Amino acid sequence: MIKVDVLIIGAGAAGLMCAANAGYRGRSVCVLDHANKAGKKILMSGGGRCNFTNTDASPQHFLSANPHFCISALKRYTPYHFMELVDRHGLAYVEKTSGQFFCQHSAKDLLNILLTEADWAGAEIKLNTQINKIDYQDQGALVMTNQGVFDCESLVIATGGLSIPTMGATGFGYEAAKQVGHNILPTRASLVPITLQPERKAQLGLLSGISCDIAAIANGVSFQEPMLFTHRGVSGPAILQITNFWQPGEELTINLIPDMTLDELIKVRQDSPKKGYESVLSAVLPKRVVELIKQQFIWLDQRSAQISNAQVETLFHFLSNFDIAPNGTEGYRTAEVTLGGVDTQEVSSKTFESQKQKGLYFIGEVLDVTGWLGGYNFQWAWSSGYCAGQYV
Ligand SMILES: Cc1cc2nc3c(=O)[nH]c(=O)nc-3n(C[C@H](O)[C@H](O)[C@H](O)COP(=O)(O)OP(=O)(O)OC[C@H]3O[C@@H](n4cnc5c(N)ncnc54)[C@H](O)[C@@H]3O)c2cc1C
């Protein structure tokens, strides 16, 4: 029997953050992970450079059935606290889009900081560890593994969500929560590319690799960012963002000309009668996209003076509600996050302790808290990991 004060299951972003902070408080800490490497998602995130925070992070950038839950932790451990930590370690980073911070060289540099912190705090990390069973006690638990039985006062579940099973994602956290009667809110792959109906996929697949600035709109929420055509469907920031708000079967609007009004488009006829609409569209859309539109609007290369208002109106509606014929998403295989999870109504927003089982804690993505694209999800891992680390 191996006795520790704090046993953390999951050596990802939240688990490592919690390990270091609990260790610095003098608690004996062990982190278990079934993977052969800690922080695999950190390494693959942000195209290998990890968008590790967003200085704009505030509760409105997070989705949860209980939107107040994240407020306290985000206040107690802010993006600036995390920036201060990485500055102390001399991490080289860059701000890409406003507020989004990435490692300048490699996500490995960030993972090394977390591993160094855990090491300095005396936390032990055991990889390749299969968890076979949890026996909850009055306070804490006995955890049966292929590396022996662990007896802990505090058990922290930091096993993340279901996205990218090949990177070690499992539903373990949900099962561990259910075992003591926790409610699990329905889960769904999110921040994920959208797939298209076969015929449309074949047509738009010809544009694979092309990106254009669009507005994606669903359920009253709009993101104006780039969309990328791929050979499987559509991706890019605007599409990933909208999947936090859109589900297959619901209405999704793709506006290819988000900065143009119908009046502006009609005015071209009066202001520049010799100009063709092809050149107007070419100023805001990639050439190959304009060519595709031209297959349907063969008059695009004619002088605008020859075009009627009704024709311009039809073109405007076609572009501002461009039919991509979505039929689903790529699912957990490529999703960045999982929506839903452990119901936060039954977890303390101060300590992250379960209200069902003394000494049991949930942090990070396993909880029903999901951020937008742009560094928010890691910030949630740091904030929840840090805060739980003060109490476990
Ligand atoms: C491709 C990709 C890119 C991303 N890019 C970004 C980004 O740039 N910025 C951002 O903010 N977010 C990004 N995210 C989201 C971010 O990675 C997650 O939100 C974050 O890692 C969640 O942290 P976590 O500690 O809760 O879970 P994880 O980091 O997923 O860690 C969970 C750990 O638990 C372990 N585990 C799971 N099941 C078991 C089990 N049964 N037994 C033992 N161990 C187990 C796993 O092996 C893993 O190490 C990205 C995600 C993906 C998939």
XYZ file of C-alpha atoms and ligand atoms in Angstrom:
445
model
C 0.000 0.000 0.000
C 1.393 3.399 -1.030
C 0.199 6.208 1.220
C 0.031 9.770 -0.131
C -1.826 12.865 0.941
C -2.932 13.735 -2.580
C -3.411 11.360 -5.493
C -4.080 13.004 -8.845
C -5.333 10.937 -11.777
C -4.315 12.622 -15.045
C -0.917 14.202 -15.766
C -2.360 16.784 -18.153
C -2.551 20.541 -17.823
C -4.865 20.688 -14.805
C -3.340 17.711 -12.998
C 0.235 19.011 -13.244
C -0.807 22.484 -12.107
C -2.619 21.046 -9.112
C 0.314 18.732 -8.274
C 2.814 21.594 -8.046
C 0.550 23.775 -5.932
C -0.433 21.023 -3.516
C 3.236 19.992 -3.250
C 4.321 23.543 -2.403
C 1.868 23.433 0.517
C 3.834 20.507 1.931
C 1.406 17.796 0.835
C 2.838 14.526 -0.469
C 1.581 14.242 -4.037
C 1.529 11.486 -6.628
C 0.176 11.902 -10.167
C -0.924 8.800 -12.094
C -1.462 8.607 -15.838
C -2.053 5.633 -18.111
C -0.208 7.330 -20.979
C 3.507 6.845 -21.574
C 4.089 10.607 -21.467
C 2.714 13.497 -19.405
C 0.885 16.397 -21.059
C 0.384 14.902 -24.508
C -2.376 17.376 -25.358
C -0.168 20.274 -24.363
C 2.432 19.025 -26.845
C -0.020 18.768 -29.743
C -1.916 21.972 -28.960
C -1.754 25.193 -30.927
C -0.066 23.448 -33.844
C 2.746 22.285 -31.531
C 3.211 25.718 -29.976
C 0.399 25.670 -27.411
C -1.876 28.683 -27.124
C -1.421 28.556 -23.358
C -3.604 31.457 -22.278
C -5.698 34.382 -23.360
C -5.311 37.593 -21.390
C -8.890 38.420 -22.317
C -10.200 35.338 -20.457
C -13.364 36.138 -18.551
C -16.389 34.038 -17.578
C -18.250 35.040 -20.741
C -15.757 32.985 -22.768
C -16.855 29.761 -21.082
C -19.890 27.536 -21.584
C -21.442 25.643 -18.709
C -24.914 24.753 -17.505
C -23.843 26.685 -14.400
C -22.168 29.802 -15.847
C -21.270 31.223 -12.413
C -19.118 28.246 -11.479
C -15.954 29.383 -13.270
C -15.987 32.989 -12.003
C -14.208 32.483 -8.695
C -11.294 30.368 -9.980
C -10.710 32.622 -12.999
C -10.507 35.575 -10.586
C -8.190 33.848 -8.137
C -5.787 32.574 -10.804
C -5.807 34.840 -13.836
C -3.946 34.675 -17.168
C -1.509 37.211 -15.672
C -0.642 34.819 -12.849
C 0.175 32.161 -15.437
C 2.211 34.652 -17.498
C 4.145 35.498 -14.345
C 4.892 31.781 -13.835
C 6.180 31.265 -17.380
C 8.162 34.532 -17.177
C 9.929 33.237 -14.058
C 11.046 30.252 -16.155
C 12.118 32.471 -19.046
C 9.658 31.004 -21.563
C 9.881 32.671 -24.969
C 6.377 33.400 -26.224
C 4.500 35.429 -28.807
C 1.125 37.125 -28.842
C -0.515 36.076 -32.105
C -4.033 37.401 -32.222
C -4.845 39.964 -29.562
C -4.559 38.339 -26.140
C -3.662 34.849 -27.433
C -0.243 33.750 -26.187
C 1.718 30.909 -27.821
C 5.152 29.412 -27.118
C 7.633 30.981 -29.503
C 9.457 27.719 -30.168
C 7.656 24.621 -28.938
C 4.919 23.477 -26.573
C 7.640 21.269 -25.081
C 9.066 24.370 -23.372
C 5.782 24.932 -21.570
C 5.394 21.287 -20.577
C 8.943 21.370 -19.172
C 7.952 24.296 -16.945
C 5.011 22.342 -15.528
C 7.145 19.241 -14.995
C 9.878 21.331 -13.341
C 7.335 22.953 -11.026
C 5.887 19.552 -10.097
C 9.402 18.263 -9.453
C 10.411 21.264 -7.319
C 7.215 20.782 -5.311
C 8.177 17.152 -4.687
C 5.293 15.649 -6.654
C 5.912 12.212 -8.120
C 4.577 11.330 -11.578
C 3.874 7.693 -12.416
C 3.173 7.008 -16.092
C 1.916 3.787 -17.740
C -0.374 3.325 -14.754
C -3.724 1.614 -15.296
C -6.383 2.458 -12.748
C -8.403 -0.670 -12.016
C -10.740 0.377 -9.229
C -11.523 3.154 -6.783
C -12.851 2.358 -3.310
C -14.063 5.584 -1.769
C -13.508 5.872 2.019
C -15.086 8.272 4.544
C -12.332 10.723 3.579
C -10.398 10.016 0.384
C -10.026 6.688 -1.371
C -8.119 3.495 -2.040
C -7.072 3.339 -5.679
C -6.133 -0.020 -7.185
C -3.647 0.159 -10.067
C -1.187 -2.028 -11.935
C 1.515 -0.297 -9.848
C -0.041 -1.134 -6.493
C -2.733 0.204 -4.194
C -2.694 3.910 -3.309
C -4.271 5.177 -0.122
C -4.965 8.916 -0.335
C -6.689 11.557 1.736
C -7.535 13.612 -1.354
C -8.269 12.123 -4.766
C -8.208 14.549 -7.696
C -9.800 13.565 -10.991
C -8.014 15.449 -13.782
C -8.596 13.039 -16.642
C -9.934 15.622 -19.108
C -12.594 15.054 -21.757
C -13.169 12.569 -24.558
C -11.442 14.341 -27.433
C -8.566 12.611 -29.253
C -8.787 9.105 -27.800
C -5.493 8.246 -29.512
C -3.829 10.733 -27.125
C -5.160 8.878 -24.089
C -8.571 10.509 -23.616
C -11.105 8.308 -21.811
C -14.422 8.682 -20.034
C -12.736 7.562 -16.813
C -13.509 10.794 -14.953
C -17.211 10.523 -15.674
C -17.301 6.923 -14.421
C -15.399 7.864 -11.250
C -17.921 10.650 -10.665
C -20.948 8.445 -11.361
C -19.660 5.912 -8.836
C -20.527 8.348 -6.022
C -23.751 9.565 -7.611
C -22.580 12.618 -9.545
C -24.709 13.823 -12.421
C -22.939 13.918 -15.804
C -24.255 16.442 -18.295
C -24.464 15.151 -21.888
C -21.094 15.327 -23.624
C -20.399 16.405 -27.197
C -17.286 16.927 -29.319
C -16.604 20.626 -29.825
C -14.106 23.061 -31.349
C -14.222 20.587 -34.188
C -14.346 20.708 -38.031
C -17.774 20.417 -39.681
C -18.505 17.721 -42.257
C -20.749 18.266 -45.301
C -23.372 16.335 -47.213
C -21.666 14.210 -49.899
C -22.593 16.277 -52.955
C -21.570 19.575 -51.357
C -18.433 17.969 -49.955
C -17.395 16.995 -53.484
C -18.025 20.544 -54.800
C -16.428 22.458 -51.947
C -13.632 19.912 -51.612
C -12.220 21.462 -54.796
C -11.450 24.525 -52.678
C -9.462 22.460 -50.170
C -6.653 24.511 -48.602
C -8.353 27.866 -49.280
C -9.239 30.126 -46.392
C -11.523 33.167 -46.322
C -12.845 35.566 -43.710
C -16.451 34.756 -42.985
C -19.038 35.086 -40.263
C -20.392 31.827 -38.839
C -23.708 32.352 -37.068
C -25.777 29.904 -35.007
C -28.199 30.260 -32.131
C -27.695 34.025 -32.044
C -23.897 33.811 -31.708
C -21.574 35.030 -34.465
C -17.837 34.588 -35.064
C -16.119 36.618 -37.754
C -12.855 34.800 -38.380
C -11.266 32.699 -41.123
C -12.906 29.518 -42.461
C -10.772 26.866 -44.143
C -12.091 24.544 -46.856
C -10.713 21.019 -46.430
C -11.203 17.800 -48.378
C -13.478 16.588 -45.548
C -15.559 19.753 -45.074
C -14.836 23.081 -43.396
C -12.569 24.043 -40.520
C -10.627 27.097 -39.324
C -11.272 29.346 -36.309
C -14.772 30.567 -37.297
C -15.991 26.996 -37.781
C -14.341 25.561 -34.659
C -15.726 28.419 -32.541
C -19.287 27.986 -33.787
C -19.342 24.281 -32.878
C -19.477 25.357 -29.218
C -22.910 26.767 -30.086
C -24.164 24.731 -33.057
C -25.211 21.095 -33.271
C -25.958 19.009 -36.367
C -29.569 19.547 -37.415
C -29.640 23.172 -36.261
C -29.479 26.219 -38.494
C -25.985 27.439 -39.377
C -25.394 30.586 -41.392
C -22.135 31.147 -43.239
C -21.760 34.712 -44.465
C -19.009 34.996 -47.075
C -19.263 38.804 -47.190
C -19.720 39.782 -43.528
C -18.457 43.330 -44.064
C -20.748 44.114 -46.998
C -24.358 45.293 -46.942
C -26.947 44.867 -49.691
C -27.050 48.656 -50.151
C -23.289 48.756 -50.695
C -23.489 45.989 -53.243
C -26.339 47.673 -55.124
C -24.515 51.024 -55.005
C -21.724 49.534 -57.148
C -24.161 49.756 -60.102
C -24.535 53.492 -59.673
C -20.999 54.407 -58.543
C -19.037 52.155 -60.932
C -21.303 51.157 -63.842
C -18.337 49.849 -65.826
C -17.092 47.629 -63.020
C -18.099 43.954 -62.981
C -19.258 42.264 -59.787
C -16.483 39.729 -60.288
C -13.892 42.372 -59.413
C -15.965 43.539 -56.433
C -16.021 40.008 -55.023
C -12.372 39.390 -55.898
C -11.442 42.207 -53.531
C -12.862 40.280 -50.550
C -12.799 36.597 -51.564
C -10.093 34.247 -52.905
C -10.052 33.855 -56.688
C -11.111 30.206 -56.669
C -14.087 30.937 -54.456
C -15.172 33.667 -56.870
C -14.794 31.184 -59.761
C -17.085 28.756 -57.958
C -19.665 31.493 -57.415
C -19.377 32.426 -61.090
C -20.536 28.949 -62.104
C -23.912 29.898 -60.635
C -23.879 33.628 -61.405
C -22.578 33.669 -64.940
C -23.223 37.414 -65.240
C -20.533 38.289 -62.705
C -18.092 39.473 -65.381
C -20.615 41.770 -67.047
C -20.621 45.511 -66.359
C -22.625 46.260 -63.235
C -24.799 48.739 -65.167
C -26.231 45.755 -67.075
C -27.264 43.960 -63.882
C -30.616 44.517 -62.196
C -31.150 45.239 -58.526
C -33.022 41.959 -58.258
C -29.988 40.058 -59.570
C -27.701 41.813 -57.084
C -30.139 41.019 -54.318
C -30.116 37.312 -55.242
C -26.311 37.343 -55.255
C -26.240 39.062 -51.861
C -28.553 36.472 -50.296
C -26.552 33.645 -51.851
C -23.278 34.981 -50.387
C -24.564 36.085 -47.010
C -26.242 32.737 -46.425
C -23.788 30.493 -48.251
C -25.083 26.940 -48.133
C -22.336 24.580 -47.021
C -24.887 21.799 -46.309
C -23.435 20.725 -42.961
C -24.291 17.222 -41.834
C -22.192 16.717 -38.704
C -18.764 17.151 -37.190
C -15.576 15.120 -37.274
C -16.364 14.120 -33.678
C -13.972 13.271 -30.863
C -11.355 12.048 -33.325
C -10.260 15.629 -34.069
C -12.197 17.776 -31.560
C -10.195 20.062 -29.293
C -12.628 19.820 -26.397
C -15.642 18.057 -24.897
C -18.731 20.042 -23.984
C -20.642 18.860 -20.916
C -19.221 16.594 -18.216
C -19.352 16.523 -14.422
C -22.227 18.749 -13.302
C -20.699 21.709 -11.463
C -23.821 22.132 -9.314
C -22.418 19.299 -7.191
C -18.834 20.610 -6.921
C -17.523 23.497 -4.808
C -16.405 26.434 -6.979
C -14.000 27.414 -4.191
C -12.228 24.133 -3.402
C -13.344 21.942 -6.349
C -14.337 19.274 -3.831
C -17.267 17.013 -4.599
C -20.402 17.634 -2.573
C -21.108 13.899 -2.778
C -17.819 12.485 -1.504
C -15.404 14.019 0.991
C -11.844 14.231 -0.313
C -12.811 13.854 -3.979
C -11.996 16.720 -6.358
C -12.613 17.424 -10.065
C -10.554 19.894 -12.125
C -10.031 20.851 -15.762
C -11.997 19.659 -18.747
C -13.714 16.731 -17.005
C -15.999 19.377 -15.491
C -18.868 20.914 -17.425
C -16.845 24.041 -18.237
C -15.712 24.604 -21.829
C -13.882 27.610 -23.186
C -13.924 29.239 -26.571
C -11.061 28.638 -28.973
C -8.034 30.813 -28.217
C -6.213 29.702 -25.052
C -9.280 29.737 -22.786
C -9.352 25.989 -22.204
C -5.797 25.879 -20.908
C -6.525 28.888 -18.712
C -9.389 26.894 -17.195
C -6.994 23.998 -16.548
C -4.499 26.348 -14.823
C -7.137 28.215 -12.791
C -9.007 25.125 -11.603
C -5.750 23.203 -10.988
C -4.240 26.048 -8.996
C -7.353 26.645 -6.866
C -7.881 22.963 -6.041
C -4.157 22.786 -5.243
C -4.753 25.175 -2.317
C -7.244 22.806 -0.645
C -6.468 19.187 -1.508
C -5.485 19.134 -30.889
C -5.797 19.986 -29.695
C -5.332 21.286 -29.653
C -5.649 22.100 -28.579
N -5.154 23.362 -28.539
C -5.444 24.167 -27.491
C -4.858 25.445 -27.388
O -3.990 25.821 -28.191
N -5.247 26.238 -26.349
C -6.149 25.818 -25.394
O -6.455 26.572 -24.465
N -6.658 24.568 -25.429
C -6.328 23.746 -26.452
N -6.827 22.478 -26.482
C -7.681 22.029 -25.353
C -6.794 21.634 -24.155
O -5.779 20.756 -24.606
C -7.611 20.946 -23.056
O -8.725 21.716 -22.734
C -6.749 20.731 -21.817
O -5.649 19.912 -22.127
C -7.563 20.093 -20.698
O -6.706 19.852 -19.623
P -7.011 18.674 -18.600
O -5.820 18.615 -17.701
O -8.338 18.826 -18.017
O -7.050 17.353 -19.504
P -5.910 16.712 -20.419
O -4.867 17.711 -20.743
O -6.634 16.050 -21.518
O -5.226 15.626 -19.471
C -5.907 14.474 -19.056
C -4.893 13.427 -18.701
O -5.572 12.347 -18.111
C -5.061 11.130 -18.620
N -6.085 10.101 -18.535
C -7.261 10.042 -19.190
N -7.904 8.922 -18.873
C -7.140 8.259 -17.978
C -7.277 7.020 -17.293
N -8.352 6.219 -17.477
N -6.286 6.638 -16.454
C -5.193 7.415 -16.276
N -5.012 8.577 -16.907
C -5.973 9.008 -17.746
C -4.660 11.452 -20.044
O -3.675 10.544 -20.517
C -4.134 12.874 -19.896
O -2.753 12.913 -19.652
C -6.478 21.617 -27.530
C -6.922 20.300 -27.562
C -6.583 19.488 -28.623
C -7.071 18.065 -28.631
